[in-house]
mmCIF file of C-alpha atoms and ligand atoms in Angstrom:
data_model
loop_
_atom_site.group_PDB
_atom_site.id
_atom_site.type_symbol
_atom_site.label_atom_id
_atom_site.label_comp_id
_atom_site.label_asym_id
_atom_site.label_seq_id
_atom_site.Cartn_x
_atom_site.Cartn_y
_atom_site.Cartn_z
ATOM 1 C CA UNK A 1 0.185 27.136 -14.032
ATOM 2 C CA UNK A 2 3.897 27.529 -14.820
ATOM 3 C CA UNK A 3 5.877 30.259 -13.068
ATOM 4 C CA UNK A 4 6.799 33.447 -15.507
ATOM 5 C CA UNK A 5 9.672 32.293 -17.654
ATOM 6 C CA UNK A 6 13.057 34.952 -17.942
ATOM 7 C CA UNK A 7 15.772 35.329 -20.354
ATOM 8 C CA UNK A 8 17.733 32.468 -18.782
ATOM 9 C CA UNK A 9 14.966 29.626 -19.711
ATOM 10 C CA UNK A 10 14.821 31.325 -23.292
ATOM 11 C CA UNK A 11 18.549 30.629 -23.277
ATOM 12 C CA UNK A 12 18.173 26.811 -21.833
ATOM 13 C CA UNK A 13 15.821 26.242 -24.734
ATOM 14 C CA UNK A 14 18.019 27.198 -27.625
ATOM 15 C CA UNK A 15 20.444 24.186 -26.385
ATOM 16 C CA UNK A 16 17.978 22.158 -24.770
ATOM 17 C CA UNK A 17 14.489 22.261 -26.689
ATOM 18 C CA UNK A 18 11.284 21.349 -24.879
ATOM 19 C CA UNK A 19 9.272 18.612 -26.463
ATOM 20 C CA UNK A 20 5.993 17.733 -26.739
ATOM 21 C CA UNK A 21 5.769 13.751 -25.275
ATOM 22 C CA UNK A 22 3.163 12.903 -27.530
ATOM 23 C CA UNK A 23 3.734 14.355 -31.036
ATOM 24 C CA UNK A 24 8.034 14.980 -30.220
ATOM 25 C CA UNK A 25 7.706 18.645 -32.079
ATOM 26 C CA UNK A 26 9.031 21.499 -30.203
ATOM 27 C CA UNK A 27 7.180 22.706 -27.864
ATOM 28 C CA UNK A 28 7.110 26.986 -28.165
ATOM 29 C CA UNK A 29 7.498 29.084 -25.559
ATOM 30 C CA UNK A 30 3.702 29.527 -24.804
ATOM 31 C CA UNK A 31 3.110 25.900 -24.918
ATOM 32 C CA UNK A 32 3.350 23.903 -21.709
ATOM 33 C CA UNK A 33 4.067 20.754 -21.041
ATOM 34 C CA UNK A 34 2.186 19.330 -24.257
ATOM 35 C CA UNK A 35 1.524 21.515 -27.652
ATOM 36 C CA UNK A 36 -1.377 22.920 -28.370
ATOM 37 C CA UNK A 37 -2.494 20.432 -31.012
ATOM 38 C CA UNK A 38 -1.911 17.336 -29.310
ATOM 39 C CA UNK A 39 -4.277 18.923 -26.473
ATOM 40 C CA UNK A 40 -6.978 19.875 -28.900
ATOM 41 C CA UNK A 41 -6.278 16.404 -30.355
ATOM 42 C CA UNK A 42 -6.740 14.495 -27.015
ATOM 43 C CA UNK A 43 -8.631 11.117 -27.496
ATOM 44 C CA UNK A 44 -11.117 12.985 -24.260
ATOM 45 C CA UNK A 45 -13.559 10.615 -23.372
ATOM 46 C CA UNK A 46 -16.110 12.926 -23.231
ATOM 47 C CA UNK A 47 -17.844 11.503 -19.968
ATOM 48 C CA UNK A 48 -19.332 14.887 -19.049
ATOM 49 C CA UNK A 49 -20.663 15.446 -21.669
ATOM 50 C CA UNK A 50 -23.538 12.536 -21.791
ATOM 51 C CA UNK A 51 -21.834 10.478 -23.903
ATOM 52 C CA UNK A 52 -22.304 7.557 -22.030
ATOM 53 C CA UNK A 53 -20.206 7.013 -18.998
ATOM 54 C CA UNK A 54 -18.051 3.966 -19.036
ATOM 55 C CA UNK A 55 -15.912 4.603 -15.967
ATOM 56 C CA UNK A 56 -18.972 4.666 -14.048
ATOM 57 C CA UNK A 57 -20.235 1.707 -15.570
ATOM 58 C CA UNK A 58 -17.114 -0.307 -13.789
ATOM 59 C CA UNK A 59 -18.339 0.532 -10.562
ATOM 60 C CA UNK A 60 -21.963 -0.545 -11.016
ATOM 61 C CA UNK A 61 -22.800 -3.312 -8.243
ATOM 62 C CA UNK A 62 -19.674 -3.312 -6.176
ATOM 63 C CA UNK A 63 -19.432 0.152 -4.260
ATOM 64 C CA UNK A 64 -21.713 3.056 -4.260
ATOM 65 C CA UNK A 65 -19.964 6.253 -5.657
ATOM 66 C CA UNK A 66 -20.926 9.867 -6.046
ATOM 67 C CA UNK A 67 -19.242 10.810 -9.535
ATOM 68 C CA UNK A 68 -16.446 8.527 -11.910
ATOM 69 C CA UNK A 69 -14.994 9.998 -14.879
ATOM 70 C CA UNK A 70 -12.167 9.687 -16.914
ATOM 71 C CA UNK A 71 -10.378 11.901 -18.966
ATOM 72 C CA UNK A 72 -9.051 10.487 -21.910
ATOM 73 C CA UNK A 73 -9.525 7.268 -23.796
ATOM 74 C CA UNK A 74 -5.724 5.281 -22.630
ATOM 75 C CA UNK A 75 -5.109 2.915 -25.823
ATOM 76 C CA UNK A 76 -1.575 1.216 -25.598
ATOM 77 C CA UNK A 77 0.991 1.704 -28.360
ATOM 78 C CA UNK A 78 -0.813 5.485 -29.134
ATOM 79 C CA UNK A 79 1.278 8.738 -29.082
ATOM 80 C CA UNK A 80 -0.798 9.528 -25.545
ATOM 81 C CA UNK A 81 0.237 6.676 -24.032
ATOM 82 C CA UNK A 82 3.978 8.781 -23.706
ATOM 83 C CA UNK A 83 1.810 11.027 -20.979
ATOM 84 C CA UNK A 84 1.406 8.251 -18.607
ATOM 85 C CA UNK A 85 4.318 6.731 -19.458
ATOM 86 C CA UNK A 86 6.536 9.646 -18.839
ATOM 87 C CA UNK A 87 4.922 10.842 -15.620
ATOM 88 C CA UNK A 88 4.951 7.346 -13.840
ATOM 89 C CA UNK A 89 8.590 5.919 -15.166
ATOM 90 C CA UNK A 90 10.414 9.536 -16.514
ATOM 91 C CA UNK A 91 9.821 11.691 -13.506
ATOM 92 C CA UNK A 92 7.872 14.162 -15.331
ATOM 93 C CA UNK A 93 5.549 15.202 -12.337
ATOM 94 C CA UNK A 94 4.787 18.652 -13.802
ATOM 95 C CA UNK A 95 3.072 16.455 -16.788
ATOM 96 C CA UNK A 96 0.847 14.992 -14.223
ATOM 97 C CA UNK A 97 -0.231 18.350 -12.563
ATOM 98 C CA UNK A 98 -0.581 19.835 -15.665
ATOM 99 C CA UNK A 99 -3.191 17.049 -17.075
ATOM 100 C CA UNK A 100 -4.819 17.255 -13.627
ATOM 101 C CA UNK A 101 -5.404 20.708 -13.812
ATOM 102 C CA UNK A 102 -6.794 21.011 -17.368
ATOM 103 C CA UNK A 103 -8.836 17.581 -16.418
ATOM 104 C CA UNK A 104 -10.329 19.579 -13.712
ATOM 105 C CA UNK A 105 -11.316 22.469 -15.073
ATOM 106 C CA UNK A 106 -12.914 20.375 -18.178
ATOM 107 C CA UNK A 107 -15.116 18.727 -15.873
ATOM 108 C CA UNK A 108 -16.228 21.686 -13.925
ATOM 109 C CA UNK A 109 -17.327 23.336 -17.010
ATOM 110 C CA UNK A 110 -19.056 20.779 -18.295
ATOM 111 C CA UNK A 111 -20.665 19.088 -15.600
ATOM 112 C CA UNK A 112 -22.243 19.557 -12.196
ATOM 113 C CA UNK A 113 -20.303 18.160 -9.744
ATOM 114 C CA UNK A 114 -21.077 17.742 -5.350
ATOM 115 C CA UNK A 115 -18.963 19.752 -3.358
ATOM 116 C CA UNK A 116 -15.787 18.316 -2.382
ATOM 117 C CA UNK A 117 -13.573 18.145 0.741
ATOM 118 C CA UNK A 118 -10.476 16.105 0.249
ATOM 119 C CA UNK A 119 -8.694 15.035 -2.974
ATOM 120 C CA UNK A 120 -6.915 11.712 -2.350
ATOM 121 C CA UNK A 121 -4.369 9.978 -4.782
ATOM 122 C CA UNK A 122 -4.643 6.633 -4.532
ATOM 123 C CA UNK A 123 -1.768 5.775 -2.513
ATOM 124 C CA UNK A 124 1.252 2.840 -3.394
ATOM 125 C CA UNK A 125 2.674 0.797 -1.281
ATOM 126 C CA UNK A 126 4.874 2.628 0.884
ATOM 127 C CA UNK A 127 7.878 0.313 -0.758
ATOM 128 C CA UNK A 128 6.846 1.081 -4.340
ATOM 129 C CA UNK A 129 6.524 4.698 -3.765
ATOM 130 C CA UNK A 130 10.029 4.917 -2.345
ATOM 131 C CA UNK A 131 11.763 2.817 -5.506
ATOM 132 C CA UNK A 132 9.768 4.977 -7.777
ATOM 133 C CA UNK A 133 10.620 8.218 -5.372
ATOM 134 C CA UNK A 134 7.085 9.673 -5.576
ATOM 135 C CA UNK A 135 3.706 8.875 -6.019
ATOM 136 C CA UNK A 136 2.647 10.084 -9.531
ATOM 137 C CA UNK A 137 -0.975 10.102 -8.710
ATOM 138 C CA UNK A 138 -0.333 13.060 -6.333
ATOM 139 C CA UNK A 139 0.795 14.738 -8.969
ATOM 140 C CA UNK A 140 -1.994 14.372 -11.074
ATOM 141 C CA UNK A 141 -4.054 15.375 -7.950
ATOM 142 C CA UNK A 142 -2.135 18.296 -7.054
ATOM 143 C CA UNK A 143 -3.291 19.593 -10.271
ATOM 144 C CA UNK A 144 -6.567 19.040 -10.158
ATOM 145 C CA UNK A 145 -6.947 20.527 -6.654
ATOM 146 C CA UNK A 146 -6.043 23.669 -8.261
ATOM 147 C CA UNK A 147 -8.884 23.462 -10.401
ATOM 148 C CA UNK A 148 -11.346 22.586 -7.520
ATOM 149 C CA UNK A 149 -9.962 24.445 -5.227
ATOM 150 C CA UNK A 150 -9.514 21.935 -2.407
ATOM 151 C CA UNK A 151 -6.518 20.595 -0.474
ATOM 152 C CA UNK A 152 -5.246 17.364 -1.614
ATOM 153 C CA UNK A 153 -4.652 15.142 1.233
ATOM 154 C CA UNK A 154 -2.491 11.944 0.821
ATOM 155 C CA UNK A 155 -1.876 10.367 4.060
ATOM 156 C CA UNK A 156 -5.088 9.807 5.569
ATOM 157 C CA UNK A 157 -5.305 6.246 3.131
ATOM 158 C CA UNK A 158 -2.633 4.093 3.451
ATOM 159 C CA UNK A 159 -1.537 0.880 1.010
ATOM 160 C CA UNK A 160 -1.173 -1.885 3.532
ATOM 161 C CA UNK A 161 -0.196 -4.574 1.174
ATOM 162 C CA UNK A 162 1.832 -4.928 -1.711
ATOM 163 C CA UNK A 163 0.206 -6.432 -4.588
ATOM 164 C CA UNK A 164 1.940 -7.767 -7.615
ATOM 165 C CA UNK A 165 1.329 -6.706 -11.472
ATOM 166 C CA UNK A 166 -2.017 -6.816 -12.607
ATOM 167 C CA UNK A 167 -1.408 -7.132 -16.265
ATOM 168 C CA UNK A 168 -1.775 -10.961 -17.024
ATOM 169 C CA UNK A 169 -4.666 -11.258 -14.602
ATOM 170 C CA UNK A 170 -7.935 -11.943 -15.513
ATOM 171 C CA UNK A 171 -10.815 -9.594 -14.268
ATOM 172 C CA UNK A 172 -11.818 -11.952 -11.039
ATOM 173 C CA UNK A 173 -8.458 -12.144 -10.050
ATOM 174 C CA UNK A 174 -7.690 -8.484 -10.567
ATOM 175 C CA UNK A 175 -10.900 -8.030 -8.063
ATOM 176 C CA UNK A 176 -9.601 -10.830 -5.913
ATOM 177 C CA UNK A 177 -5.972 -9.344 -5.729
ATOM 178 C CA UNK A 178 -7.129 -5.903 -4.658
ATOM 179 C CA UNK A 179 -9.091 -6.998 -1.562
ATOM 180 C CA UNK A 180 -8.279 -5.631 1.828
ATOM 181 C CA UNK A 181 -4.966 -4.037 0.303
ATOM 182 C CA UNK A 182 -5.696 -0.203 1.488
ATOM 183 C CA UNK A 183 -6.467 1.107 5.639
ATOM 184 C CA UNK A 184 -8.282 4.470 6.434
ATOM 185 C CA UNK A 185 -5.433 6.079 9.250
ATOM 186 C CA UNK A 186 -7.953 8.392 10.669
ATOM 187 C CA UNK A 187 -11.863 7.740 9.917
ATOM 188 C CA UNK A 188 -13.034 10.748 11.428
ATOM 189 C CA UNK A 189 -11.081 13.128 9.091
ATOM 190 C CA UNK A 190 -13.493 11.566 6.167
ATOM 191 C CA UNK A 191 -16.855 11.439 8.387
ATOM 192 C CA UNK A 192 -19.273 13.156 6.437
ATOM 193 C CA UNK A 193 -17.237 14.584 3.655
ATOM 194 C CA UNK A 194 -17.044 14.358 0.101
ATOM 195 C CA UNK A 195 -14.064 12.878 -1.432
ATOM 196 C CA UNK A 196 -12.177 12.268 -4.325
ATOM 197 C CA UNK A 197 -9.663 9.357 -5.116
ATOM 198 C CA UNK A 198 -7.455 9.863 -8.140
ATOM 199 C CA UNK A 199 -5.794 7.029 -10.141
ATOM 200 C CA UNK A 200 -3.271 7.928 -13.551
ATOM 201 C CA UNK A 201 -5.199 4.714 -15.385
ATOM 202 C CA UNK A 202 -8.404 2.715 -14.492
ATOM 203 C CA UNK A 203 -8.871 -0.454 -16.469
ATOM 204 C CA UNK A 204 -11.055 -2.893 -14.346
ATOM 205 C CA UNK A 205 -11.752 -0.352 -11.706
ATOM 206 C CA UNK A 206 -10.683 -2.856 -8.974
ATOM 207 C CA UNK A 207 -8.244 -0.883 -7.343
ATOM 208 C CA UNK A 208 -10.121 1.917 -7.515
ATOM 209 C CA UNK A 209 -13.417 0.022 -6.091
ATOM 210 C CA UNK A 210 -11.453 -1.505 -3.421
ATOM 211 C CA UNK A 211 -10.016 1.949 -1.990
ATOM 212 C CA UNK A 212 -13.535 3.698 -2.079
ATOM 213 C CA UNK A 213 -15.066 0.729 -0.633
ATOM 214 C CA UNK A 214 -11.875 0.311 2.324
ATOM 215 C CA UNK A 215 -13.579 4.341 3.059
ATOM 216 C CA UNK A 216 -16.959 3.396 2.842
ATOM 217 C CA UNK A 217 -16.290 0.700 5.274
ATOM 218 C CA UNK A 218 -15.157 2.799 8.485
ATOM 219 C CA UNK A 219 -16.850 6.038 7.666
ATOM 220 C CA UNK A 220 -19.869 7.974 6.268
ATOM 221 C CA UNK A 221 -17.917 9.550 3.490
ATOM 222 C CA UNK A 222 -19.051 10.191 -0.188
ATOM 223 C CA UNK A 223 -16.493 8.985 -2.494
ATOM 224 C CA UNK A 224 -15.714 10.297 -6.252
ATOM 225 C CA UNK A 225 -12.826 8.434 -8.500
ATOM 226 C CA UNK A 226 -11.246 10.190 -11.238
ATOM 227 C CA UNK A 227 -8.758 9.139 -13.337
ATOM 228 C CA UNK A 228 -6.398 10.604 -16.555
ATOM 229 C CA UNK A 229 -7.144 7.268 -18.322
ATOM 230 C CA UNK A 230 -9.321 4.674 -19.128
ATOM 231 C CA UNK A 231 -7.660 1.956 -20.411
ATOM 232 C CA UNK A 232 -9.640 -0.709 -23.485
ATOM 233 C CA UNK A 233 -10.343 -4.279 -21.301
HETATM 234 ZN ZN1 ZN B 1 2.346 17.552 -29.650
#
């Protein structure tokens, strides 16, 4: 969690308010990144908790997967849409840790989950990454490794090609775009471990599928996907 604030942040704050991305109120000193009712409001998607599991459902028939969940329910044009939006395009990486975290220990609670080695974010092309400057799916790892208690790892998986927008695809070509596009650097650091890949949004699940199934291919790994949010086809 956040480091202990002092007198100067309390100062900051009178000139420079802290707001909450989703509802714009200020945000009070005890409150995070996001205010308390916004997180109790959270569209969650309540995976864990038997209510059917939709992520999962994307993955049925293409790669076999340990555990899939989702977070919370990603509808564009809604308040929550500012989270994603602001950690992948505003440089609020503390946004993404903080969601991670909180995602994490949600899930824990609420439902059993294997014992994990490695928590991947899914990796960009190494040419995105550096006109973006980071990688805001580490972020959103980072925090949910401190919840599981297990190192993130991010450079064992590597985005070999650069693929273009998926947003006016249709779902074939989504799958067909995402083939091939991600390389395992060292196999034998995934040989017989249990690992997670973590994505900010999941819509079709093809990128997703197609790193799990580029581990799958080269070693005998169990592979978990998590992401903040699912995203309405
Ligand atoms: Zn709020």
């Amino acid at each position: 969690m956040a480091r202990k604030r002092n007198i100067f942040d309390d100062f900051i704050e009178l000139f420079f308010p802290r707001l909450c991305p989703v509802c714009g109120e200020k945000l009070s000193p005890k409150e995070e990144c996001i205010c308390l009712k916004c997180m109790i409001h959270l569209p969650r998607t309540l995976f864990g908790m038997n209510m059917g599991n939709k992520m999962e459902e994307l993955f049925y028939g293409s790669v076999p997967i340990e555990k899939a969940y989702a977070y919370f329910n990603y509808k564009k044009g809604s308040d929550y849409q500012n989270i994603i939006y602001r950690l992948k395009y505003k440089d609020e990486k503390e946004l993404g840790e903080y969601m991670g975290e909180h995602f994490g220990a949600e899930l824990l609670n609420s439902v059993p989950f294997p014992k994990t080695d490695f928590i991947c974010p899914i990796p960009l092309h190494p040419k995105k990454e550096k006109k973006r400057g980071y990688n805001q799916s580490e972020y959103i790892a980072k925090g949910l490794a401190k919840s599981f208690h297990v190192p993130v790892l991010k450079d064992n998986i590597k985005r070999v090609k650069y693929t273009i927008s998926q947003t006016h695809k249709t779902r074939f070509e989504r799958w067909e775009n995402v083939q091939n596009i991600f390389k395992v650097i060292n196999p034998v650091i995934f040989n017989d471990k249990h690992i997670i890949i973590v994505d900010d949004v999941v819509t079709t699940g093809a990128t997703l599928a197609s790193c799990a199934t580029a581990i799958k291919s080269c070693c005998n790994a169990k592979v978990s996907l998590l992401a903040l949010g699912i995203a309405k086809k």
